[in-house]
mmCIF file of N, CA and C in Angstrom:
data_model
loop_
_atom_site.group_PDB
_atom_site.id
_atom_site.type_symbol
_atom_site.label_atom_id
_atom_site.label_comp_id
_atom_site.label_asym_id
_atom_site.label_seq_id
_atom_site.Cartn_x
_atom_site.Cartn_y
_atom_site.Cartn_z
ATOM 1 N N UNK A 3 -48.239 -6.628 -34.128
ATOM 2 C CA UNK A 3 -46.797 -6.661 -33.939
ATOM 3 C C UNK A 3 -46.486 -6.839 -32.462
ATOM 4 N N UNK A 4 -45.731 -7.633 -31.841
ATOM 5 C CA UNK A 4 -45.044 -8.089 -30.815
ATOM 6 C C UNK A 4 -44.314 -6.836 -30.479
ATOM 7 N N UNK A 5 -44.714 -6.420 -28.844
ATOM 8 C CA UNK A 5 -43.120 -5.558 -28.406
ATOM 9 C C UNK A 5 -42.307 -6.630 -27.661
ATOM 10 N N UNK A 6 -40.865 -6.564 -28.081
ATOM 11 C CA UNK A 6 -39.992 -6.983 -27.495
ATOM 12 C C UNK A 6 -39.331 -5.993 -26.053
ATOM 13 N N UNK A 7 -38.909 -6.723 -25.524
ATOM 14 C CA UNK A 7 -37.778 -6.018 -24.179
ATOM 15 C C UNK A 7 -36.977 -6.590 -24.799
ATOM 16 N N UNK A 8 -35.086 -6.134 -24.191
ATOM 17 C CA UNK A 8 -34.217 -6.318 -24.301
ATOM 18 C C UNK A 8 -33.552 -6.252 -22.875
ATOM 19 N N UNK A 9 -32.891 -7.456 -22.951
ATOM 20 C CA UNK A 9 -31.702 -7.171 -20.978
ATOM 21 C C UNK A 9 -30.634 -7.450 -21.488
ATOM 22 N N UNK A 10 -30.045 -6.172 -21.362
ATOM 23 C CA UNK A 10 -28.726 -5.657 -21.345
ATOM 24 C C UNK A 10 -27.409 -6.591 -20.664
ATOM 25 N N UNK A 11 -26.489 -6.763 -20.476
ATOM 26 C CA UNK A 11 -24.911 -6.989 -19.752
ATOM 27 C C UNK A 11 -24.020 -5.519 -19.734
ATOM 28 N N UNK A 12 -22.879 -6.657 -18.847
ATOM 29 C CA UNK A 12 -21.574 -5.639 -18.717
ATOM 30 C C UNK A 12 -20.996 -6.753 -19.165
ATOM 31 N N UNK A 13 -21.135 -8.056 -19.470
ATOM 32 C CA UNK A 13 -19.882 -8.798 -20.215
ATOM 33 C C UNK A 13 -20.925 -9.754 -21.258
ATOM 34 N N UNK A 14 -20.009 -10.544 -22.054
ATOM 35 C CA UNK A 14 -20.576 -11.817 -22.658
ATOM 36 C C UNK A 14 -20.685 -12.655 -21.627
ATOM 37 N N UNK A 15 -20.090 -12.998 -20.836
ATOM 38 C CA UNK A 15 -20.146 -14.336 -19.786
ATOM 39 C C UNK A 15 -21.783 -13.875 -18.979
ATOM 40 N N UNK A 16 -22.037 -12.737 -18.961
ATOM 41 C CA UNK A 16 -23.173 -12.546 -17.881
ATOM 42 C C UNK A 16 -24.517 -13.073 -19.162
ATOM 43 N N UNK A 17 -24.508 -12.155 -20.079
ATOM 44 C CA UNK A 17 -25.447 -12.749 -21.587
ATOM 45 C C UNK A 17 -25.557 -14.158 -21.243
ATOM 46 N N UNK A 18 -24.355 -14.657 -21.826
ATOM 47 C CA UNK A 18 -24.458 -16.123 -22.117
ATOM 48 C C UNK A 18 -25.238 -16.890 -20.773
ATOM 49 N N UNK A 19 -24.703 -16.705 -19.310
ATOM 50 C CA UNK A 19 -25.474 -17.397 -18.158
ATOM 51 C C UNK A 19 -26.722 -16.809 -18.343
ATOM 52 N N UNK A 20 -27.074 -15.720 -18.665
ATOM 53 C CA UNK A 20 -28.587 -15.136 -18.456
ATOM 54 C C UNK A 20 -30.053 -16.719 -19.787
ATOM 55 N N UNK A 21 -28.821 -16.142 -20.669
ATOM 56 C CA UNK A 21 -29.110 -17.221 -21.545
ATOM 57 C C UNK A 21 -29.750 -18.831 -21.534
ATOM 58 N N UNK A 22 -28.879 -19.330 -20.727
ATOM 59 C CA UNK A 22 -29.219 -20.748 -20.185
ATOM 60 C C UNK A 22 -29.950 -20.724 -19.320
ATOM 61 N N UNK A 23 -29.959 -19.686 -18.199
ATOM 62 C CA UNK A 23 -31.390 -19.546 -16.982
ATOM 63 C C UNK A 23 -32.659 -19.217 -17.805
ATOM 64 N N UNK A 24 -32.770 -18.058 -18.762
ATOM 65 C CA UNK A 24 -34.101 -17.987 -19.187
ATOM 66 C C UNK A 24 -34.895 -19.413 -19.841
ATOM 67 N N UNK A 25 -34.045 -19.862 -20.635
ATOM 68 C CA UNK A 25 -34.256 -21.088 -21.642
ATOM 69 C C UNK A 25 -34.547 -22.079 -20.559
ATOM 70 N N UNK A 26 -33.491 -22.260 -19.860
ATOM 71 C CA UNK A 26 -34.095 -23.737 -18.712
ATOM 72 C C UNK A 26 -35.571 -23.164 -18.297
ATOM 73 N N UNK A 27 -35.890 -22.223 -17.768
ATOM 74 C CA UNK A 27 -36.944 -21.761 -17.272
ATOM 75 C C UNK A 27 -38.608 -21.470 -17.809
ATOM 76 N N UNK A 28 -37.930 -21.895 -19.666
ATOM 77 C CA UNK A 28 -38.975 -22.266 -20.449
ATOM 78 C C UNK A 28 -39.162 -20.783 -20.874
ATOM 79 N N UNK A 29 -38.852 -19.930 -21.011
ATOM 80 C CA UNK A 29 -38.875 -18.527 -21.913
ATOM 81 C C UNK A 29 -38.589 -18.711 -23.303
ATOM 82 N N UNK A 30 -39.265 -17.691 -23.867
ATOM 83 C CA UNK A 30 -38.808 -17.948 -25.614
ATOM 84 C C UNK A 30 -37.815 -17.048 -25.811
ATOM 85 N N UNK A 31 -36.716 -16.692 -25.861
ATOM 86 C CA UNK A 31 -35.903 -15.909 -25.839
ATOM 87 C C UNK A 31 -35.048 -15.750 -27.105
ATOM 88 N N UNK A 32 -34.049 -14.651 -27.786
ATOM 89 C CA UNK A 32 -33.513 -14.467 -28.622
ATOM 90 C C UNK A 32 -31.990 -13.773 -28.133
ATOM 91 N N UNK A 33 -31.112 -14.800 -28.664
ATOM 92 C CA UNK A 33 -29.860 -13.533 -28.188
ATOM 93 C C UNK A 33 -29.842 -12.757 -29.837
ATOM 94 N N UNK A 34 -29.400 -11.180 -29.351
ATOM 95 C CA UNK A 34 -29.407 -10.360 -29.888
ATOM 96 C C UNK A 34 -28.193 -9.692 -30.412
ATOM 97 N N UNK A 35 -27.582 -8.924 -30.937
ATOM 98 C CA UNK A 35 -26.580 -7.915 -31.367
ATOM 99 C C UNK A 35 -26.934 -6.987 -29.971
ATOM 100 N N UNK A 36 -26.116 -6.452 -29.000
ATOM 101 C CA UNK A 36 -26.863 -5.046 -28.390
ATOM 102 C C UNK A 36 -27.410 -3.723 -29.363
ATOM 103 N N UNK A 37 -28.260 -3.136 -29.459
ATOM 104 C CA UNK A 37 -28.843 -1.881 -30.286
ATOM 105 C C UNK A 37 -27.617 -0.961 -29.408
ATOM 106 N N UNK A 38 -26.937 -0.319 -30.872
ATOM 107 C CA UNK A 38 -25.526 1.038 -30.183
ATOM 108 C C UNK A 38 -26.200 1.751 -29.496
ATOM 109 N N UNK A 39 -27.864 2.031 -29.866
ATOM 110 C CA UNK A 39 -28.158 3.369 -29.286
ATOM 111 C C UNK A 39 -28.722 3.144 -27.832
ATOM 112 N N UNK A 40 -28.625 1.818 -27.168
ATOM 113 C CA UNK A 40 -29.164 1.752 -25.456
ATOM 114 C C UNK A 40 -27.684 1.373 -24.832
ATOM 115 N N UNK A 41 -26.472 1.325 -25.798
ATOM 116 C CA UNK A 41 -25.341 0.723 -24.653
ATOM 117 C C UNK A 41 -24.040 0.021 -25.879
ATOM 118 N N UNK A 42 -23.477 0.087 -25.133
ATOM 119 C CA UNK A 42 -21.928 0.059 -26.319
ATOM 120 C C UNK A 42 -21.273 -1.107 -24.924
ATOM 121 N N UNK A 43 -21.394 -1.445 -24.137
ATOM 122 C CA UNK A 43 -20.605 -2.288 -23.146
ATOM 123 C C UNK A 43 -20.569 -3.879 -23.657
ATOM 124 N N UNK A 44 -21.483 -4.357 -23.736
ATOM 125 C CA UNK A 44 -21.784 -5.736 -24.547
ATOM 126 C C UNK A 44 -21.777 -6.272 -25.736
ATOM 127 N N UNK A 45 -21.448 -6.680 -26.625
ATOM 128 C CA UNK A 45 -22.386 -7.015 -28.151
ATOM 129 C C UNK A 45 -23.704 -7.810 -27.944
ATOM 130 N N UNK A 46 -23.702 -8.437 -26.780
ATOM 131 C CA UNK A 46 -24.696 -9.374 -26.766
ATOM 132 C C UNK A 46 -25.991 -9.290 -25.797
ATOM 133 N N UNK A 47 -27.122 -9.534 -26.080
ATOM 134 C CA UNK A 47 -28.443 -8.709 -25.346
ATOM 135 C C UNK A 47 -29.274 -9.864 -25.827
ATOM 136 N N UNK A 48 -30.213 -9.709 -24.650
ATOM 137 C CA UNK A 48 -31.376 -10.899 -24.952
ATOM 138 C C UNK A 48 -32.536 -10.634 -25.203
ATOM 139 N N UNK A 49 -33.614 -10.692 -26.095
ATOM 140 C CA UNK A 49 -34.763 -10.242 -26.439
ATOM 141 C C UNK A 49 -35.826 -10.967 -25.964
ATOM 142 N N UNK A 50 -36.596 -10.724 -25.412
ATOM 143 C CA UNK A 50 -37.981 -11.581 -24.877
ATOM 144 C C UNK A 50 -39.151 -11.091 -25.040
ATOM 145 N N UNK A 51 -40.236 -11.318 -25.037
ATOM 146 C CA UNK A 51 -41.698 -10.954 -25.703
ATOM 147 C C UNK A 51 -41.716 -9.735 -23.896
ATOM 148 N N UNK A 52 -41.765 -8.990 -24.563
ATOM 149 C CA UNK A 52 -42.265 -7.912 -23.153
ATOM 150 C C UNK A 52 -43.571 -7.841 -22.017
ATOM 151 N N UNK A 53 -44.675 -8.704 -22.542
ATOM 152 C CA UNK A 53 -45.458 -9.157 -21.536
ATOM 153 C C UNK A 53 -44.854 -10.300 -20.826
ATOM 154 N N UNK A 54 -43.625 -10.860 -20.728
ATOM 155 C CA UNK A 54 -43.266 -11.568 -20.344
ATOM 156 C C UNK A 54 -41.923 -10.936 -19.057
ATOM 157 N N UNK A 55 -41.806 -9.212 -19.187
ATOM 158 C CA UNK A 55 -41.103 -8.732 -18.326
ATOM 159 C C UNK A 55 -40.603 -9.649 -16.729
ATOM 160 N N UNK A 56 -41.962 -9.225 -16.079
ATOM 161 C CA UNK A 56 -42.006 -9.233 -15.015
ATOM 162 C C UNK A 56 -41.145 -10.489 -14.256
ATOM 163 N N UNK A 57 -41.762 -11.942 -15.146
ATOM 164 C CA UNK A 57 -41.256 -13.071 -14.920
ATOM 165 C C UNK A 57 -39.339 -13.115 -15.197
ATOM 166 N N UNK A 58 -39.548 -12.275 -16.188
ATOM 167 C CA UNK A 58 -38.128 -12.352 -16.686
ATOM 168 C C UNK A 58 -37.051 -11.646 -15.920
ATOM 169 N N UNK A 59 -37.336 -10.779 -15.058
ATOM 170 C CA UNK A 59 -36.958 -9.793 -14.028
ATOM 171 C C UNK A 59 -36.696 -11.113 -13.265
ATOM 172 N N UNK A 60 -37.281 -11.366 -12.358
ATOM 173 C CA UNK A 60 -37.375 -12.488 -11.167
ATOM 174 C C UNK A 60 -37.005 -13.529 -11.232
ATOM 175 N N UNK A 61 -36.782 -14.166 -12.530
ATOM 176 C CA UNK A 61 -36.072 -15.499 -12.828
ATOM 177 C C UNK A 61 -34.468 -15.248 -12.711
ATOM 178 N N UNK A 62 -33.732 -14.110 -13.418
ATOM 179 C CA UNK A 62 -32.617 -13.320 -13.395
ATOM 180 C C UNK A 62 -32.072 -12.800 -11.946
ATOM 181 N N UNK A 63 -33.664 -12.560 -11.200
ATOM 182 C CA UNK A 63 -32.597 -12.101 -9.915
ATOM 183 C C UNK A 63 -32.555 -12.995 -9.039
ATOM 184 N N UNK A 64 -33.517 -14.081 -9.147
ATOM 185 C CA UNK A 64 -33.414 -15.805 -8.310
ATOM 186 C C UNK A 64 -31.611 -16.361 -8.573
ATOM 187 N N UNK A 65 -31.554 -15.807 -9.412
ATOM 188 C CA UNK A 65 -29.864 -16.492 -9.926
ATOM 189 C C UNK A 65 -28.972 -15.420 -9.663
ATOM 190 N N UNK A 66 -29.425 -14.347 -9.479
ATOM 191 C CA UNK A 66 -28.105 -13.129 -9.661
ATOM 192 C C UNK A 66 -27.192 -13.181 -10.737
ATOM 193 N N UNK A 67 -28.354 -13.101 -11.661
ATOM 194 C CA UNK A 67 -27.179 -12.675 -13.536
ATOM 195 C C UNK A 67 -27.183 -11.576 -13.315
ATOM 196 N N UNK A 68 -26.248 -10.586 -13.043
ATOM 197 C CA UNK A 68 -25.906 -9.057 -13.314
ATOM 198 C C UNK A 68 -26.178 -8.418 -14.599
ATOM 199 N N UNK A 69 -27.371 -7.531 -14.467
ATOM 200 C CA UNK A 69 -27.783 -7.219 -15.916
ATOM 201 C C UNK A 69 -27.029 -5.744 -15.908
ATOM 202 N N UNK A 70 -27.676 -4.657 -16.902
ATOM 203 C CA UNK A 70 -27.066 -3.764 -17.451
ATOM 204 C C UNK A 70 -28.873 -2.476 -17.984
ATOM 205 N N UNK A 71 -29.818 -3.257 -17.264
ATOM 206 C CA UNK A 71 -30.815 -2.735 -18.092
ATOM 207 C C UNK A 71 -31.585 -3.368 -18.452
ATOM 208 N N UNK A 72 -32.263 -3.403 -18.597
ATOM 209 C CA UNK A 72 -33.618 -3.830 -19.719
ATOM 210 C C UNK A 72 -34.809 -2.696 -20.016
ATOM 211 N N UNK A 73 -34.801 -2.495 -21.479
ATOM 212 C CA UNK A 73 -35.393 -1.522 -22.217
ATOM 213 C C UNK A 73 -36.325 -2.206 -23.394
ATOM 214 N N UNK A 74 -37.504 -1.180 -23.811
ATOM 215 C CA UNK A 74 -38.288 -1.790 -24.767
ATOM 216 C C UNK A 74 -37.556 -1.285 -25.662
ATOM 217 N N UNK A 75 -37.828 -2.344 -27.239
ATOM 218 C CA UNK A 75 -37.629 -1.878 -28.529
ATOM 219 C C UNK A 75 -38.679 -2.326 -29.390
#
């Protein structure tokens, strides 16, 4: 079984740009529902294979998408 991460927002507009940077950048990514129990601010959260953290951190802050978190599930 795959662990996923999840990166959080404070809006849809930040999701959605996070969205198009991971994907251009060649990530396999999933937008998500946010899980109620890590955050109620967003509906929308992005899922990525979690050995893939690190990259996914650094691609996000090369652009300055304002996240909210990122947590395993």
């Amino acid at each position: 079984m795959t662990d996923y991460g999840v990166v959080l927002f404070h809006s849809t507009a930040h999701a959605l740009r996070a969205e198009k940077v991971l994907i251009q950048a060649g990530f396999k990514i999933k937008m998500i529902p946010t899980p109620r129990q890590l955050s109620s601010d967003c509906g929308m959260a992005v899922r990525f294979d979690r050995e893939e953290e690190g990259r996914v951190v650094a691609a996000l802050a090369e652009t300055t998408v304002p996240t909210n978190g990122i947590h395993s599930i």
